[in-house]
Amino acid sequence: MTDFVDVIPAPARCSRNAAGYTGLDSGTALEARPGTEGVARWLRATVGAATGLPLPEAGDGDHRIVLSIETDLPAEGYRLVGGEGPYRIQGGGAAGVFWGAQTFRQLLGPDAFRRAPLRPGRVWDLPRITVEDSPRFRWRGLMLDVARHFMPKEGVLRYLDLMAAHKLNVFHFHLTDDQGWRIEIRRYPKLTEVASWRARTKFGHRASPLWEEKPHGGYYTQDDIREIVAYAAERHITVVPEIDVPGHSQAAIAAYPELGNTDVIDTTALSVWDNWGISPNVLAPTDTTLRFYEGVFEEVLELFPADAAEFSAFVHIGGDECRKDQWSESLAAKTRITDLGLASEDELQSWFIGHFDRWLSARGRRLIGWDEILEGGLAPGAAVSSWRGYGGGVAAARAGHDVVMCPEQHVYLDHRQAPGEGEPVPIGFVRTLEDVYRFEPVPPQLTADEAAHVLGTQANVWTEAMEDSARVDYQTFPRLAAFAEVAWSRLPAPQQRDYADFERRMAAHYRRLDALGVGYRPPTGPRPWQQRPGVLGRPIEGPPPTR
């Protein structure tokens, strides 16, 4: 990385074409060649707003920015060329041009990330350089849990903008859990009338004695979802919805008690769960449940259409942390195991997942689930989100299944950022900014053919201990910037990475985050209003396991 550019993620190649700068002013035009019109709209709406420059459609001459698609570049690759003549932002496809526009914005300086010009009439300087770059991984994801603590639509749109600024391209939308159901399903209105609200909320880890004694909830209407999906698509981000089955489903059972194991417990007495952890109340493996969730997924597929985007066919069905105690006691579950010729409750879960794998495949979709779907036999064609370490991903890749690496010990951003009592609601292992920067998504024990099944990597933001957007910001940033570089850039082996150079570039990036209004954790530690003194967490001491 050259010392005259502070771009994050680090580009592959950067060279200076000439000394000095190219100036942008009110006379600078913007030419969008075929296929780049959406990028031009984005530039005018963001960079145009921040700079106050109108960026009119181009005429002739060199005083312009030219957007174009060039066949010598990979689809998500880009090239910026500044020097003599027009300033050029080129990409192998519209996505590549868009990622080039993100780098272009960074080169203009932190004030280009504001919503209005600070000094109207200013001339904006661009270095006369060539930057050429393309991503290492196709799947560069962020998972946001809006089930535990609801994030209103405007907050979700803001996070899509933050993802785009870091060249992340998959938004894993965790929409349902024991503590809340967040998506409108019109044929099942109680999912929003009942399942989207809980009476109170545990404050801190589940061991905490503290409660917030007020209702919490919310949901996205179907039009909200359509808006989120369209907004993401304009930023070349694919939204992968998650509807959790068969565990993490107490909210749905509270709304529709027939979904639960009615021969084991009185499901009519259940409410939306107000605590954290793993609820024992899981879906019953009955035809009633299957038909109900087929109805849910029919509406989900309409709201999240499969299109030309590479990962738009994926639907995440969870499959994690399904406690099987109720199945072990349920005559209906035992009968189903016998009728299907299965050996165990683990195989019953595999059958449950396999049913939806076949159902989705018949509709041109693809199932992805947490690595527990490996238990009892992996559903054919399914992909795996490897979260309990690397092991599930290694096993899946060796079996020929695609994998997204997101081990909790390394890229769960709810884990604490520093040791000591000052870190608010400390959860899990210490994962510093440097730790995340040295995360390697591809396990060394995979062969080249096996490693080809690693679609990419994803950082996960679970919100049990994040009661509002300020807490989400604090836990997510600045570590998401380090993760984005791991996902995008072709970095050396973890211990050979130039963390000092990353820190140097972060000095400029903090100013961009300031301009965007991100409440990140400062390098010196939490600000007073970011602390949560006396709120219990669940810190785990020592280094995380590496497998």
mmCIF file of C-alpha atoms in Angstrom, residues 51-234:
data_model
loop_
_atom_site.group_PDB
_atom_site.id
_atom_site.type_symbol
_atom_site.label_atom_id
_atom_site.label_comp_id
_atom_site.label_asym_id
_atom_site.label_seq_id
_atom_site.Cartn_x
_atom_site.Cartn_y
_atom_site.Cartn_z
ATOM 1 C CA THR A 51 -19.816 19.082 -2.028
ATOM 2 C CA GLY A 52 -22.621 21.288 -3.284
ATOM 3 C CA LEU A 53 -21.525 20.543 -6.846
ATOM 4 C CA PRO A 54 -24.354 20.044 -9.348
ATOM 5 C CA LEU A 55 -22.397 17.510 -11.472
ATOM 6 C CA PRO A 56 -24.462 18.196 -14.593
ATOM 7 C CA GLU A 57 -24.626 15.744 -17.440
ATOM 8 C CA ALA A 58 -21.470 15.927 -19.447
ATOM 9 C CA GLY A 59 -20.775 17.831 -22.577
ATOM 10 C CA ASP A 60 -17.349 17.697 -24.162
ATOM 11 C CA GLY A 61 -13.965 18.547 -22.702
ATOM 12 C CA ASP A 62 -11.679 17.285 -19.967
ATOM 13 C CA HIS A 63 -13.406 18.979 -17.020
ATOM 14 C CA ARG A 64 -15.602 15.993 -16.267
ATOM 15 C CA ILE A 65 -15.883 12.627 -14.547
ATOM 16 C CA VAL A 66 -16.550 9.695 -16.871
ATOM 17 C CA LEU A 67 -18.240 6.512 -15.655
ATOM 18 C CA SER A 68 -17.870 3.467 -17.899
ATOM 19 C CA ILE A 69 -17.975 -0.310 -18.007
ATOM 20 C CA GLU A 70 -14.789 -1.869 -19.378
ATOM 21 C CA THR A 71 -14.608 -5.527 -20.393
ATOM 22 C CA ASP A 72 -10.982 -5.983 -19.309
ATOM 23 C CA LEU A 73 -11.986 -5.686 -15.629
ATOM 24 C CA PRO A 74 -13.703 -8.334 -13.449
ATOM 25 C CA ALA A 75 -17.381 -7.691 -12.688
ATOM 26 C CA GLU A 76 -16.731 -6.148 -9.270
ATOM 27 C CA GLY A 77 -13.326 -4.795 -10.190
ATOM 28 C CA TYR A 78 -12.737 -1.092 -10.747
ATOM 29 C CA ARG A 79 -10.125 1.319 -12.014
ATOM 30 C CA LEU A 80 -9.792 5.033 -11.239
ATOM 31 C CA VAL A 81 -7.619 7.094 -13.540
ATOM 32 C CA GLY A 82 -6.807 10.709 -12.751
ATOM 33 C CA GLY A 83 -4.299 12.873 -14.560
ATOM 34 C CA GLU A 84 -4.524 14.537 -17.914
ATOM 35 C CA GLY A 85 -7.985 14.482 -19.441
ATOM 36 C CA PRO A 86 -11.255 13.474 -17.736
ATOM 37 C CA TYR A 87 -11.245 11.721 -14.371
ATOM 38 C CA ARG A 88 -12.348 8.156 -15.086
ATOM 39 C CA ILE A 89 -14.193 5.666 -12.878
ATOM 40 C CA GLN A 90 -14.295 2.321 -14.680
ATOM 41 C CA GLY A 91 -15.649 -1.068 -13.691
ATOM 42 C CA GLY A 92 -16.120 -4.523 -15.124
ATOM 43 C CA GLY A 93 -19.840 -4.107 -14.415
ATOM 44 C CA ALA A 94 -22.133 -1.634 -12.715
ATOM 45 C CA ALA A 95 -21.075 -3.027 -9.319
ATOM 46 C CA GLY A 96 -17.431 -2.424 -10.113
ATOM 47 C CA VAL A 97 -18.152 1.172 -11.136
ATOM 48 C CA PHE A 98 -20.048 1.613 -7.861
ATOM 49 C CA TRP A 99 -17.152 0.312 -5.765
ATOM 50 C CA GLY A 100 -14.880 2.637 -7.708
ATOM 51 C CA ALA A 101 -17.208 5.500 -6.822
ATOM 52 C CA GLN A 102 -16.789 4.570 -3.140
ATOM 53 C CA THR A 103 -13.025 4.915 -3.477
ATOM 54 C CA PHE A 104 -13.506 8.166 -5.394
ATOM 55 C CA ARG A 105 -15.536 9.525 -2.470
ATOM 56 C CA GLN A 106 -12.821 8.558 0.013
ATOM 57 C CA LEU A 107 -10.185 10.321 -2.081
ATOM 58 C CA LEU A 108 -12.161 13.562 -1.800
ATOM 59 C CA GLY A 109 -11.674 13.590 1.971
ATOM 60 C CA PRO A 110 -13.925 13.177 5.041
ATOM 61 C CA ASP A 111 -16.137 16.174 4.226
ATOM 62 C CA ALA A 112 -17.397 14.266 1.165
ATOM 63 C CA PHE A 113 -19.290 12.030 3.622
ATOM 64 C CA ARG A 114 -21.463 14.838 4.976
ATOM 65 C CA ARG A 115 -25.017 15.605 3.872
ATOM 66 C CA ALA A 116 -24.466 19.257 3.003
ATOM 67 C CA PRO A 117 -21.415 21.359 2.047
ATOM 68 C CA LEU A 118 -19.488 22.973 4.883
ATOM 69 C CA ARG A 119 -17.886 25.594 2.628
ATOM 70 C CA PRO A 120 -19.907 26.283 -0.533
ATOM 71 C CA GLY A 121 -17.806 27.215 -3.509
ATOM 72 C CA ARG A 122 -14.832 25.146 -2.398
ATOM 73 C CA VAL A 123 -12.675 23.430 -5.027
ATOM 74 C CA TRP A 124 -12.300 19.717 -4.236
ATOM 75 C CA ASP A 125 -8.921 18.138 -4.930
ATOM 76 C CA LEU A 126 -8.410 14.644 -6.338
ATOM 77 C CA PRO A 127 -4.936 13.102 -6.491
ATOM 78 C CA ARG A 128 -3.676 12.323 -9.986
ATOM 79 C CA ILE A 129 -3.374 8.610 -9.501
ATOM 80 C CA THR A 130 -4.469 5.275 -10.923
ATOM 81 C CA VAL A 131 -6.143 2.836 -8.551
ATOM 82 C CA GLU A 132 -6.994 -0.654 -9.768
ATOM 83 C CA ASP A 133 -8.710 -3.153 -7.528
ATOM 84 C CA SER A 134 -11.083 -6.121 -7.235
ATOM 85 C CA PRO A 135 -12.403 -8.121 -4.270
ATOM 86 C CA ARG A 136 -10.903 -11.307 -2.870
ATOM 87 C CA PHE A 137 -14.276 -12.751 -1.819
ATOM 88 C CA ARG A 138 -17.623 -12.709 -3.601
ATOM 89 C CA TRP A 139 -19.644 -12.834 -0.341
ATOM 90 C CA ARG A 140 -18.688 -9.923 1.919
ATOM 91 C CA GLY A 141 -21.435 -9.866 4.484
ATOM 92 C CA LEU A 142 -22.890 -8.238 7.545
ATOM 93 C CA MET A 143 -25.600 -9.941 9.585
ATOM 94 C CA LEU A 144 -27.843 -7.638 11.614
ATOM 95 C CA ASP A 145 -30.120 -9.082 14.286
ATOM 96 C CA VAL A 146 -33.262 -6.942 14.454
ATOM 97 C CA ALA A 147 -35.266 -9.601 16.323
ATOM 98 C CA ARG A 148 -33.717 -9.149 19.770
ATOM 99 C CA HIS A 149 -33.757 -5.354 19.554
ATOM 100 C CA PHE A 150 -35.784 -3.877 16.722
ATOM 101 C CA MET A 151 -34.072 -1.365 14.451
ATOM 102 C CA PRO A 152 -36.502 0.973 12.675
ATOM 103 C CA LYS A 153 -36.394 1.065 8.894
ATOM 104 C CA GLU A 154 -34.355 4.279 8.723
ATOM 105 C CA GLY A 155 -31.643 2.625 10.808
ATOM 106 C CA VAL A 156 -31.521 -0.345 8.441
ATOM 107 C CA LEU A 157 -31.186 1.946 5.432
ATOM 108 C CA ARG A 158 -28.369 3.762 7.225
ATOM 109 C CA TYR A 159 -26.542 0.477 7.768
ATOM 110 C CA LEU A 160 -26.880 -0.344 4.087
ATOM 111 C CA ASP A 161 -25.136 2.957 3.347
ATOM 112 C CA LEU A 162 -22.400 2.096 5.853
ATOM 113 C CA MET A 163 -21.981 -1.312 4.234
ATOM 114 C CA ALA A 164 -21.678 0.270 0.798
ATOM 115 C CA ALA A 165 -19.054 2.694 2.081
ATOM 116 C CA HIS A 166 -16.982 -0.347 3.086
ATOM 117 C CA LYS A 167 -17.635 -2.344 -0.126
ATOM 118 C CA LEU A 168 -19.685 -5.014 1.647
ATOM 119 C CA ASN A 169 -22.273 -6.637 -0.593
ATOM 120 C CA VAL A 170 -24.460 -9.127 1.369
ATOM 121 C CA PHE A 171 -26.886 -8.014 4.085
ATOM 122 C CA HIS A 172 -28.025 -11.010 6.148
ATOM 123 C CA PHE A 173 -31.307 -9.819 7.680
ATOM 124 C CA HIS A 174 -32.100 -11.779 10.877
ATOM 125 C CA LEU A 175 -35.844 -11.172 11.032
ATOM 126 C CA THR A 176 -37.260 -13.716 13.495
ATOM 127 C CA ASP A 177 -36.327 -15.200 16.850
ATOM 128 C CA ASP A 178 -37.728 -16.154 20.248
ATOM 129 C CA GLN A 179 -37.850 -12.482 21.246
ATOM 130 C CA GLY A 180 -39.656 -11.047 18.241
ATOM 131 C CA TRP A 181 -40.984 -11.449 14.693
ATOM 132 C CA ARG A 182 -40.137 -8.500 12.450
ATOM 133 C CA ILE A 183 -41.692 -9.096 9.008
ATOM 134 C CA GLU A 184 -45.321 -8.709 7.977
ATOM 135 C CA ILE A 185 -46.860 -11.956 6.662
ATOM 136 C CA ARG A 186 -50.351 -11.078 5.456
ATOM 137 C CA ARG A 187 -51.901 -14.529 5.692
ATOM 138 C CA TYR A 188 -50.763 -14.777 9.336
ATOM 139 C CA PRO A 189 -51.550 -11.383 10.912
ATOM 140 C CA LYS A 190 -50.851 -12.505 14.487
ATOM 141 C CA LEU A 191 -47.150 -12.694 13.628
ATOM 142 C CA THR A 192 -47.145 -8.907 13.768
ATOM 143 C CA GLU A 193 -50.113 -8.341 16.081
ATOM 144 C CA VAL A 194 -48.708 -10.655 18.779
ATOM 145 C CA ALA A 195 -45.233 -11.959 17.917
ATOM 146 C CA SER A 196 -43.620 -8.587 17.178
ATOM 147 C CA TRP A 197 -43.939 -7.286 20.776
ATOM 148 C CA ARG A 198 -42.674 -8.484 24.140
ATOM 149 C CA ALA A 199 -43.785 -7.166 27.519
ATOM 150 C CA ARG A 200 -40.320 -6.328 28.854
ATOM 151 C CA THR A 201 -36.634 -6.846 28.093
ATOM 152 C CA LYS A 202 -33.646 -8.179 30.006
ATOM 153 C CA PHE A 203 -30.982 -5.456 30.292
ATOM 154 C CA GLY A 204 -27.540 -6.969 29.858
ATOM 155 C CA HIS A 205 -26.674 -10.662 29.761
ATOM 156 C CA ARG A 206 -29.305 -13.154 30.912
ATOM 157 C CA ALA A 207 -27.488 -13.365 34.295
ATOM 158 C CA SER A 208 -28.207 -9.670 34.864
ATOM 159 C CA PRO A 209 -30.902 -8.855 37.461
ATOM 160 C CA LEU A 210 -31.904 -5.759 35.482
ATOM 161 C CA TRP A 211 -35.056 -5.401 33.367
ATOM 162 C CA GLU A 212 -36.439 -2.682 31.190
ATOM 163 C CA GLU A 213 -40.056 -2.794 32.262
ATOM 164 C CA LYS A 214 -41.717 -1.537 29.109
ATOM 165 C CA PRO A 215 -42.942 -3.209 25.913
ATOM 166 C CA HIS A 216 -40.439 -3.529 23.098
ATOM 167 C CA GLY A 217 -41.058 -4.355 19.483
ATOM 168 C CA GLY A 218 -41.842 -3.329 15.970
ATOM 169 C CA TYR A 219 -41.896 -4.836 12.511
ATOM 170 C CA TYR A 220 -41.379 -4.020 8.850
ATOM 171 C CA THR A 221 -44.412 -3.850 6.603
ATOM 172 C CA GLN A 222 -44.151 -5.575 3.270
ATOM 173 C CA ASP A 223 -43.645 -2.217 1.607
ATOM 174 C CA ASP A 224 -40.863 -1.468 4.113
ATOM 175 C CA ILE A 225 -39.173 -4.710 3.072
ATOM 176 C CA ARG A 226 -39.559 -3.877 -0.618
ATOM 177 C CA GLU A 227 -38.006 -0.471 0.035
ATOM 178 C CA ILE A 228 -35.079 -1.998 1.954
ATOM 179 C CA VAL A 229 -34.432 -4.557 -0.800
ATOM 180 C CA ALA A 230 -34.591 -1.892 -3.529
ATOM 181 C CA TYR A 231 -32.385 0.505 -1.555
ATOM 182 C CA ALA A 232 -29.831 -2.263 -1.086
ATOM 183 C CA ALA A 233 -29.932 -3.213 -4.772
ATOM 184 C CA GLU A 234 -29.174 0.366 -5.783
#
